[in-house]
Amino acid sequence: MNKQDIVVRLLALPAEIAKAEEEVLQANESLVSAKELLQGKEDDLLLGNMIDGKNAEIRAAQMRQNTVHEREILAEAELNLKNEVTRLGRLRDEFRALQAVTSLLKGDVA
């Protein structure tokens, strides 16, 4: 990577970071929605007397069995959020590293 490549990348990174921040916000919104969807389904099952096990373990198993789809959506939303946060962190790290390189190239070792 030469100086010109570093400059070009430094100029591009703020927009990429801003986009990644927006993706994190959207992923967080999706996670909140997935949690609400699961909670709504659980509420419907409880209020509709669909969960009727004799003990807590059986009721929990019935709840899991009846909310497989909603739990899958929640797991996907959680994974997506983690991936977006990781991507944002990598972009920020790259930006800081390139700033450090430019400081070294200028001779501003502080």
Tab-separated table of N, CA, C and O in Angstrom:
chain	number	residue	atom	x	y	z
A	1	MET	N	0.862	-1.168	0.000
A	1	MET	CA	0.000	0.000	0.000
A	1	MET	C	0.911	1.234	0.000
A	1	MET	O	1.692	1.428	0.918
A	2	ASN	N	0.769	2.064	-1.016
A	2	ASN	CA	1.593	3.270	-1.076
A	2	ASN	C	0.842	4.452	-0.449
A	2	ASN	O	-0.297	4.323	-0.012
A	3	LYS	N	1.492	5.615	-0.425
A	3	LYS	CA	0.892	6.791	0.219
A	3	LYS	C	-0.438	7.161	-0.414
A	3	LYS	O	-1.398	7.498	0.288
A	4	GLN	N	-0.514	7.090	-1.730
A	4	GLN	CA	-1.756	7.443	-2.423
A	4	GLN	C	-2.890	6.494	-2.018
A	4	GLN	O	-4.015	6.931	-1.778
A	5	ASP	N	-2.588	5.203	-1.922
A	5	ASP	CA	-3.583	4.217	-1.496
A	5	ASP	C	-4.068	4.518	-0.078
A	5	ASP	O	-5.261	4.390	0.221
A	6	ILE	N	-3.139	4.904	0.781
A	6	ILE	CA	-3.500	5.229	2.168
A	6	ILE	C	-4.431	6.433	2.200
A	6	ILE	O	-5.453	6.429	2.900
A	7	VAL	N	-4.101	7.464	1.432
A	7	VAL	CA	-4.937	8.670	1.398
A	7	VAL	C	-6.332	8.336	0.882
A	7	VAL	O	-7.346	8.744	1.460
A	8	VAL	N	-6.392	7.577	-0.206
A	8	VAL	CA	-7.683	7.205	-0.788
A	8	VAL	C	-8.511	6.410	0.231
A	8	VAL	O	-9.706	6.661	0.414
A	9	ARG	N	-7.863	5.482	0.899
A	9	ARG	CA	-8.576	4.657	1.884
A	9	ARG	C	-9.035	5.501	3.075
A	9	ARG	O	-10.162	5.329	3.555
A	10	LEU	N	-8.176	6.399	3.546
A	10	LEU	CA	-8.549	7.277	4.660
A	10	LEU	C	-9.745	8.150	4.300
A	10	LEU	O	-10.606	8.422	5.143
A	11	LEU	N	-9.803	8.591	3.072
A	11	LEU	CA	-10.929	9.425	2.640
A	11	LEU	C	-12.215	8.610	2.487
A	11	LEU	O	-13.306	9.142	2.692
A	12	ALA	N	-12.090	7.341	2.160
A	12	ALA	CA	-13.264	6.488	1.964
A	12	ALA	C	-13.822	5.938	3.274
A	12	ALA	O	-15.030	5.709	3.394
A	13	LEU	N	-12.963	5.744	4.244
A	13	LEU	CA	-13.380	5.076	5.484
A	13	LEU	C	-14.481	5.795	6.267
A	13	LEU	O	-15.374	5.122	6.782
A	14	PRO	N	-14.481	7.111	6.411
A	14	PRO	CA	-15.570	7.729	7.184
A	14	PRO	C	-16.964	7.398	6.645
A	14	PRO	O	-17.887	7.128	7.423
A	15	ALA	N	-17.124	7.372	5.343
A	15	ALA	CA	-18.424	7.018	4.766
A	15	ALA	C	-18.752	5.552	5.041
A	15	ALA	O	-19.903	5.219	5.355
A	16	GLU	N	-17.742	4.689	4.943
A	16	GLU	CA	-17.969	3.269	5.238
A	16	GLU	C	-18.322	3.066	6.708
A	16	GLU	O	-19.166	2.234	7.045
A	17	ILE	N	-17.662	3.819	7.576
A	17	ILE	CA	-17.949	3.722	9.012
A	17	ILE	C	-19.368	4.203	9.292
A	17	ILE	O	-20.108	3.568	10.050
A	18	ALA	N	-19.767	5.301	8.670
A	18	ALA	CA	-21.125	5.814	8.864
A	18	ALA	C	-22.157	4.795	8.389
A	18	ALA	O	-23.176	4.565	9.061
A	19	LYS	N	-21.889	4.158	7.258
A	19	LYS	CA	-22.808	3.133	6.744
A	19	LYS	C	-22.854	1.943	7.704
A	19	LYS	O	-23.927	1.403	7.981
A	20	ALA	N	-21.706	1.541	8.209
A	20	ALA	CA	-21.649	0.424	9.152
A	20	ALA	C	-22.392	0.758	10.444
A	20	ALA	O	-23.045	-0.106	11.028
A	21	GLU	N	-22.290	2.008	10.895
A	21	GLU	CA	-23.025	2.428	12.086
A	21	GLU	C	-24.529	2.316	11.845
A	21	GLU	O	-25.284	1.884	12.725
A	22	GLU	N	-24.965	2.711	10.658
A	22	GLU	CA	-26.387	2.599	10.306
A	22	GLU	C	-26.815	1.129	10.268
A	22	GLU	O	-27.906	0.784	10.721
A	23	GLU	N	-25.944	0.277	9.753
A	23	GLU	CA	-26.241	-1.158	9.714
A	23	GLU	C	-26.367	-1.729	11.128
A	23	GLU	O	-27.215	-2.587	11.375
A	24	VAL	N	-25.532	-1.261	12.045
A	24	VAL	CA	-25.628	-1.709	13.438
A	24	VAL	C	-26.974	-1.271	14.029
A	24	VAL	O	-27.645	-2.053	14.706
A	25	LEU	N	-27.366	-0.037	13.765
A	25	LEU	CA	-28.657	0.443	14.262
A	25	LEU	C	-29.808	-0.378	13.700
A	25	LEU	O	-30.741	-0.755	14.431
A	26	GLN	N	-29.755	-0.669	12.413
A	26	GLN	CA	-30.812	-1.474	11.789
A	26	GLN	C	-30.821	-2.893	12.349
A	26	GLN	O	-31.893	-3.460	12.592
A	27	ALA	N	-29.638	-3.460	12.562
A	27	ALA	CA	-29.550	-4.805	13.134
A	27	ALA	C	-30.108	-4.823	14.550
A	27	ALA	O	-30.776	-5.781	14.956
A	28	ASN	N	-29.862	-3.756	15.299
A	28	ASN	CA	-30.401	-3.661	16.653
A	28	ASN	C	-31.929	-3.566	16.618
A	28	ASN	O	-32.616	-4.199	17.425
A	29	GLU	N	-32.457	-2.796	15.681
A	29	GLU	CA	-33.911	-2.695	15.525
A	29	GLU	C	-34.507	-4.055	15.173
A	29	GLU	O	-35.571	-4.428	15.692
A	30	SER	N	-33.834	-4.798	14.309
A	30	SER	CA	-34.307	-6.130	13.940
A	30	SER	C	-34.294	-7.065	15.143
A	30	SER	O	-35.207	-7.879	15.313
A	31	LEU	N	-33.276	-6.931	15.978
A	31	LEU	CA	-33.201	-7.762	17.178
A	31	LEU	C	-34.353	-7.436	18.134
A	31	LEU	O	-35.012	-8.336	18.656
A	32	VAL	N	-34.619	-6.162	18.316
A	32	VAL	CA	-35.729	-5.755	19.184
A	32	VAL	C	-37.051	-6.294	18.629
A	32	VAL	O	-37.880	-6.832	19.376
A	33	SER	N	-37.239	-6.185	17.326
A	33	SER	CA	-38.461	-6.694	16.695
A	33	SER	C	-38.592	-8.203	16.874
A	33	SER	O	-39.686	-8.712	17.130
A	34	ALA	N	-37.480	-8.922	16.725
A	34	ALA	CA	-37.501	-10.375	16.888
A	34	ALA	C	-37.858	-10.756	18.326
A	34	ALA	O	-38.615	-11.706	18.556
A	35	LYS	N	-37.327	-10.011	19.284
A	35	LYS	CA	-37.673	-10.271	20.683
A	35	LYS	C	-39.153	-10.017	20.935
A	35	LYS	O	-39.811	-10.789	21.645
A	36	GLU	N	-39.668	-8.949	20.362
A	36	GLU	CA	-41.087	-8.632	20.519
A	36	GLU	C	-41.961	-9.694	19.868
A	36	GLU	O	-43.008	-10.069	20.410
A	37	LEU	N	-41.543	-10.192	18.708
A	37	LEU	CA	-42.279	-11.246	18.017
A	37	LEU	C	-42.342	-12.503	18.869
A	37	LEU	O	-43.411	-13.109	19.036
A	38	LEU	N	-41.203	-12.892	19.437
A	38	LEU	CA	-41.162	-14.073	20.296
A	38	LEU	C	-42.035	-13.868	21.532
A	38	LEU	O	-42.815	-14.752	21.896
A	39	GLN	N	-41.928	-12.706	22.151
A	39	GLN	CA	-42.726	-12.439	23.349
A	39	GLN	C	-44.216	-12.479	23.024
A	39	GLN	O	-45.009	-13.030	23.787
A	40	GLY	N	-44.590	-11.919	21.888
A	40	GLY	CA	-45.996	-11.944	21.477
A	40	GLY	C	-46.502	-13.362	21.268
A	40	GLY	O	-47.614	-13.706	21.680
A	41	LYS	N	-45.690	-14.188	20.620
A	41	LYS	CA	-46.075	-15.583	20.398
A	41	LYS	C	-46.203	-16.317	21.729
A	41	LYS	O	-47.166	-17.067	21.946
A	42	GLU	N	-45.238	-16.103	22.637
A	42	GLU	CA	-45.318	-16.747	23.951
A	42	GLU	C	-46.567	-16.295	24.702
A	42	GLU	O	-47.247	-17.111	25.329
A	43	ASP	N	-46.865	-14.998	24.640
A	43	ASP	CA	-48.069	-14.483	25.300
A	43	ASP	C	-49.327	-15.132	24.733
A	43	ASP	O	-50.228	-15.532	25.476
A	44	ASP	N	-49.389	-15.226	23.403
A	44	ASP	CA	-50.554	-15.847	22.756
A	44	ASP	C	-50.716	-17.300	23.188
A	44	ASP	O	-51.838	-17.762	23.439
A	45	LEU	N	-49.602	-18.014	23.271
A	45	LEU	CA	-49.658	-19.416	23.685
A	45	LEU	C	-50.143	-19.554	25.125
A	45	LEU	O	-50.948	-20.431	25.437
A	46	LEU	N	-49.631	-18.680	25.988
A	46	LEU	CA	-50.047	-18.741	27.396
A	46	LEU	C	-51.509	-18.343	27.574
A	46	LEU	O	-52.267	-19.010	28.277
A	47	LEU	N	-51.886	-17.261	26.940
A	47	LEU	CA	-53.260	-16.770	27.085
A	47	LEU	C	-54.266	-17.670	26.381
A	47	LEU	O	-55.440	-17.709	26.756
A	48	GLY	N	-53.805	-18.398	25.352
A	48	GLY	CA	-54.690	-19.314	24.628
A	48	GLY	C	-54.713	-20.711	25.217
A	48	GLY	O	-55.258	-21.633	24.624
A	49	ASN	N	-54.112	-20.857	26.387
A	49	ASN	CA	-54.066	-22.144	27.085
A	49	ASN	C	-53.458	-23.263	26.237
A	49	ASN	O	-53.846	-24.419	26.357
A	50	MET	N	-52.502	-22.901	25.387
A	50	MET	CA	-51.820	-23.904	24.571
A	50	MET	C	-50.686	-24.570	25.354
A	50	MET	O	-50.240	-25.644	24.991
A	51	ILE	N	-50.242	-23.925	26.395
A	51	ILE	CA	-49.182	-24.464	27.243
A	51	ILE	C	-49.840	-25.009	28.501
A	51	ILE	O	-50.337	-24.262	29.331
A	52	ASP	N	-49.861	-26.334	28.620
A	52	ASP	CA	-50.623	-26.946	29.707
A	52	ASP	C	-49.860	-28.053	30.420
A	52	ASP	O	-50.457	-28.951	31.012
A	53	GLY	N	-48.558	-28.007	30.370
A	53	GLY	CA	-47.753	-29.038	31.022
A	53	GLY	C	-47.966	-29.066	32.523
A	53	GLY	O	-48.351	-28.068	33.135
A	54	LYS	N	-47.673	-30.230	33.115
A	54	LYS	CA	-47.914	-30.412	34.543
A	54	LYS	C	-46.847	-29.775	35.418
A	54	LYS	O	-47.073	-29.529	36.584
A	55	ASN	N	-45.659	-29.516	34.828
A	55	ASN	CA	-44.612	-28.869	35.617
A	55	ASN	C	-43.882	-27.858	34.739
A	55	ASN	O	-44.112	-27.773	33.528
A	56	ALA	N	-42.997	-27.100	35.370
A	56	ALA	CA	-42.310	-26.013	34.664
A	56	ALA	C	-41.461	-26.529	33.507
A	56	ALA	O	-41.396	-25.887	32.450
A	57	GLU	N	-40.826	-27.682	33.687
A	57	GLU	CA	-39.981	-28.218	32.621
A	57	GLU	C	-40.794	-28.582	31.389
A	57	GLU	O	-40.392	-28.295	30.256
A	58	ILE	N	-41.927	-29.202	31.599
A	58	ILE	CA	-42.784	-29.579	30.468
A	58	ILE	C	-43.357	-28.337	29.802
A	58	ILE	O	-43.385	-28.234	28.572
A	59	ARG	N	-43.773	-27.364	30.593
A	59	ARG	CA	-44.297	-26.110	30.014
A	59	ARG	C	-43.217	-25.388	29.210
A	59	ARG	O	-43.486	-24.873	28.121
A	60	ALA	N	-41.988	-25.373	29.730
A	60	ALA	CA	-40.887	-24.729	28.999
A	60	ALA	C	-40.622	-25.459	27.685
A	60	ALA	O	-40.394	-24.825	26.648
A	61	ALA	N	-40.666	-26.790	27.717
A	61	ALA	CA	-40.462	-27.573	26.499
A	61	ALA	C	-41.579	-27.311	25.493
A	61	ALA	O	-41.322	-27.165	24.290
A	62	GLN	N	-42.797	-27.231	25.973
A	62	GLN	CA	-43.926	-26.923	25.083
A	62	GLN	C	-43.754	-25.538	24.463
A	62	GLN	O	-44.018	-25.346	23.273
A	63	MET	N	-43.297	-24.597	25.266
A	63	MET	CA	-43.094	-23.233	24.768
A	63	MET	C	-42.023	-23.224	23.680
A	63	MET	O	-42.210	-22.622	22.626
A	64	ARG	N	-40.916	-23.919	23.939
A	64	ARG	CA	-39.853	-23.975	22.929
A	64	ARG	C	-40.335	-24.654	21.655
A	64	ARG	O	-40.041	-24.203	20.552
A	65	GLN	N	-41.098	-25.727	21.818
A	65	GLN	CA	-41.606	-26.470	20.672
A	65	GLN	C	-42.544	-25.613	19.817
A	65	GLN	O	-42.550	-25.723	18.597
A	66	ASN	N	-43.296	-24.742	20.454
A	66	ASN	CA	-44.270	-23.923	19.740
A	66	ASN	C	-43.707	-22.591	19.246
A	66	ASN	O	-44.426	-21.831	18.592
A	67	THR	N	-42.454	-22.316	19.557
A	67	THR	CA	-41.867	-21.037	19.141
A	67	THR	C	-40.562	-21.239	18.371
A	67	THR	O	-39.702	-20.353	18.355
A	68	VAL	N	-40.428	-22.372	17.714
A	68	VAL	CA	-39.189	-22.680	16.979
A	68	VAL	C	-38.898	-21.602	15.943
A	68	VAL	O	-37.779	-21.078	15.865
A	69	HIS	N	-39.890	-21.263	15.147
A	69	HIS	CA	-39.687	-20.273	14.081
A	69	HIS	C	-39.268	-18.920	14.652
A	69	HIS	O	-38.319	-18.300	14.163
A	70	GLU	N	-39.948	-18.466	15.673
A	70	GLU	CA	-39.633	-17.170	16.286
A	70	GLU	C	-38.247	-17.179	16.913
A	70	GLU	O	-37.520	-16.187	16.845
A	71	ARG	N	-37.854	-18.295	17.496
A	71	ARG	CA	-36.515	-18.404	18.092
A	71	ARG	C	-35.428	-18.400	17.017
A	71	ARG	O	-34.340	-17.864	17.224
A	72	GLU	N	-35.716	-19.000	15.878
A	72	GLU	CA	-34.769	-18.967	14.765
A	72	GLU	C	-34.575	-17.532	14.266
A	72	GLU	O	-33.454	-17.105	13.986
A	73	ILE	N	-35.673	-16.798	14.158
A	73	ILE	CA	-35.591	-15.398	13.734
A	73	ILE	C	-34.765	-14.603	14.738
A	73	ILE	O	-33.920	-13.787	14.356
A	74	LEU	N	-34.988	-14.846	16.023
A	74	LEU	CA	-34.236	-14.158	17.070
A	74	LEU	C	-32.743	-14.498	16.984
A	74	LEU	O	-31.895	-13.604	17.063
A	75	ALA	N	-32.420	-15.764	16.796
A	75	ALA	CA	-31.019	-16.180	16.703
A	75	ALA	C	-30.342	-15.529	15.489
A	75	ALA	O	-29.193	-15.067	15.586
A	76	GLU	N	-31.042	-15.463	14.374
A	76	GLU	CA	-30.489	-14.810	13.186
A	76	GLU	C	-30.255	-13.325	13.437
A	76	GLU	O	-29.230	-12.770	13.023
A	77	ALA	N	-31.195	-12.678	14.111
A	77	ALA	CA	-31.055	-11.249	14.412
A	77	ALA	C	-29.872	-11.012	15.357
A	77	ALA	O	-29.125	-10.042	15.185
A	78	GLU	N	-29.690	-11.882	16.336
A	78	GLU	CA	-28.557	-11.751	17.253
A	78	GLU	C	-27.235	-11.919	16.517
A	78	GLU	O	-26.293	-11.134	16.723
A	79	LEU	N	-27.160	-12.914	15.647
A	79	LEU	CA	-25.935	-13.151	14.887
A	79	LEU	C	-25.651	-11.982	13.946
A	79	LEU	O	-24.505	-11.534	13.833
A	80	ASN	N	-26.687	-11.479	13.298
A	80	ASN	CA	-26.518	-10.342	12.396
A	80	ASN	C	-25.986	-9.130	13.147
A	80	ASN	O	-25.081	-8.440	12.659
A	81	LEU	N	-26.520	-8.864	14.320
A	81	LEU	CA	-26.048	-7.733	15.113
A	81	LEU	C	-24.572	-7.914	15.481
A	81	LEU	O	-23.772	-6.984	15.342
A	82	LYS	N	-24.205	-9.098	15.916
A	82	LYS	CA	-22.802	-9.361	16.272
A	82	LYS	C	-21.895	-9.144	15.067
A	82	LYS	O	-20.815	-8.560	15.186
A	83	ASN	N	-22.325	-9.626	13.906
A	83	ASN	CA	-21.515	-9.466	12.697
A	83	ASN	C	-21.371	-7.997	12.312
A	83	ASN	O	-20.282	-7.560	11.924
A	84	GLU	N	-22.438	-7.236	12.416
A	84	GLU	CA	-22.386	-5.815	12.060
A	84	GLU	C	-21.512	-5.031	13.036
A	84	GLU	O	-20.768	-4.138	12.634
A	85	VAL	N	-21.589	-5.354	14.316
A	85	VAL	CA	-20.752	-4.689	15.319
A	85	VAL	C	-19.281	-5.016	15.061
A	85	VAL	O	-18.411	-4.136	15.149
A	86	THR	N	-19.003	-6.265	14.722
A	86	THR	CA	-17.627	-6.671	14.411
A	86	THR	C	-17.114	-5.928	13.184
A	86	THR	O	-15.983	-5.434	13.175
A	87	ARG	N	-17.944	-5.833	12.162
A	87	ARG	CA	-17.550	-5.122	10.934
A	87	ARG	C	-17.242	-3.659	11.238
A	87	ARG	O	-16.246	-3.102	10.766
A	88	LEU	N	-18.099	-3.025	12.029
A	88	LEU	CA	-17.883	-1.636	12.411
A	88	LEU	C	-16.573	-1.497	13.175
A	88	LEU	O	-15.778	-0.585	12.916
A	89	GLY	N	-16.316	-2.379	14.097
A	89	GLY	CA	-15.067	-2.341	14.862
A	89	GLY	C	-13.847	-2.477	13.979
A	89	GLY	O	-12.845	-1.775	14.168
A	90	ARG	N	-13.920	-3.357	12.996
A	90	ARG	CA	-12.786	-3.539	12.080
A	90	ARG	C	-12.538	-2.281	11.253
A	90	ARG	O	-11.385	-1.906	11.019
A	91	LEU	N	-13.602	-1.652	10.784
A	91	LEU	CA	-13.439	-0.417	10.015
A	91	LEU	C	-12.818	0.685	10.870
A	91	LEU	O	-11.929	1.408	10.405
A	92	ARG	N	-13.273	0.800	12.108
A	92	ARG	CA	-12.705	1.811	13.005
A	92	ARG	C	-11.238	1.514	13.297
A	92	ARG	O	-10.407	2.434	13.353
A	93	ASP	N	-10.918	0.239	13.494
A	93	ASP	CA	-9.522	-0.145	13.728
A	93	ASP	C	-8.654	0.187	12.521
A	93	ASP	O	-7.538	0.703	12.673
A	94	GLU	N	-9.164	-0.113	11.346
A	94	GLU	CA	-8.412	0.195	10.127
A	94	GLU	C	-8.182	1.701	10.005
A	94	GLU	O	-7.081	2.144	9.658
A	95	PHE	N	-9.196	2.483	10.310
A	95	PHE	CA	-9.085	3.937	10.225
A	95	PHE	C	-8.000	4.449	11.177
A	95	PHE	O	-7.134	5.229	10.786
A	96	ARG	N	-8.041	3.969	12.426
A	96	ARG	CA	-7.022	4.387	13.406
A	96	ARG	C	-5.621	3.939	12.980
A	96	ARG	O	-4.643	4.682	13.137
A	97	ALA	N	-5.526	2.735	12.442
A	97	ALA	CA	-4.216	2.235	12.008
A	97	ALA	C	-3.671	3.080	10.861
A	97	ALA	O	-2.485	3.440	10.861
A	98	LEU	N	-4.510	3.423	9.921
A	98	LEU	CA	-4.053	4.253	8.802
A	98	LEU	C	-3.694	5.664	9.266
A	98	LEU	O	-2.749	6.261	8.745
A	99	GLN	N	-4.418	6.180	10.241
A	99	GLN	CA	-4.052	7.483	10.805
A	99	GLN	C	-2.673	7.407	11.452
A	99	GLN	O	-1.872	8.339	11.322
A	100	ALA	N	-2.416	6.316	12.142
A	100	ALA	CA	-1.102	6.141	12.779
A	100	ALA	C	-0.006	6.046	11.723
A	100	ALA	O	1.077	6.630	11.895
A	101	VAL	N	-0.285	5.357	10.658
A	101	VAL	CA	0.705	5.234	9.581
A	101	VAL	C	0.993	6.597	8.976
A	101	VAL	O	2.152	6.947	8.731
A	102	THR	N	-0.039	7.393	8.748
A	102	THR	CA	0.190	8.723	8.165
A	102	THR	C	0.990	9.592	9.125
A	102	THR	O	1.836	10.383	8.695
A	103	SER	N	0.750	9.454	10.409
A	103	SER	CA	1.539	10.211	11.390
A	103	SER	C	3.004	9.797	11.337
A	103	SER	O	3.898	10.645	11.387
A	104	LEU	N	3.242	8.493	11.198
A	104	LEU	CA	4.615	8.012	11.093
A	104	LEU	C	5.268	8.515	9.815
A	104	LEU	O	6.443	8.894	9.814
A	105	LEU	N	4.519	8.519	8.729
A	105	LEU	CA	5.067	8.984	7.458
A	105	LEU	C	5.391	10.473	7.480
A	105	LEU	O	6.340	10.916	6.830
A	106	LYS	N	4.595	11.231	8.240
A	106	LYS	CA	4.858	12.669	8.377
A	106	LYS	C	5.987	12.947	9.354
A	106	LYS	O	6.509	14.037	9.404
A	107	GLY	N	6.290	11.968	10.188
A	107	GLY	CA	7.321	12.166	11.193
A	107	GLY	C	6.764	12.689	12.496
A	107	GLY	O	7.488	13.147	13.362
A	108	ASP	N	5.434	12.605	12.662
A	108	ASP	CA	4.769	13.083	13.890
A	108	ASP	C	4.621	11.941	14.873
A	108	ASP	O	3.535	11.552	15.257
A	109	VAL	N	5.695	11.373	15.292
A	109	VAL	CA	5.638	10.290	16.265
A	109	VAL	C	5.423	10.908	17.637
A	109	VAL	O	6.298	11.535	18.196
A	110	ALA	N	4.212	10.739	18.146
A	110	ALA	CA	3.894	11.352	19.434
A	110	ALA	C	3.505	10.314	20.451
A	110	ALA	O	2.927	9.343	20.204
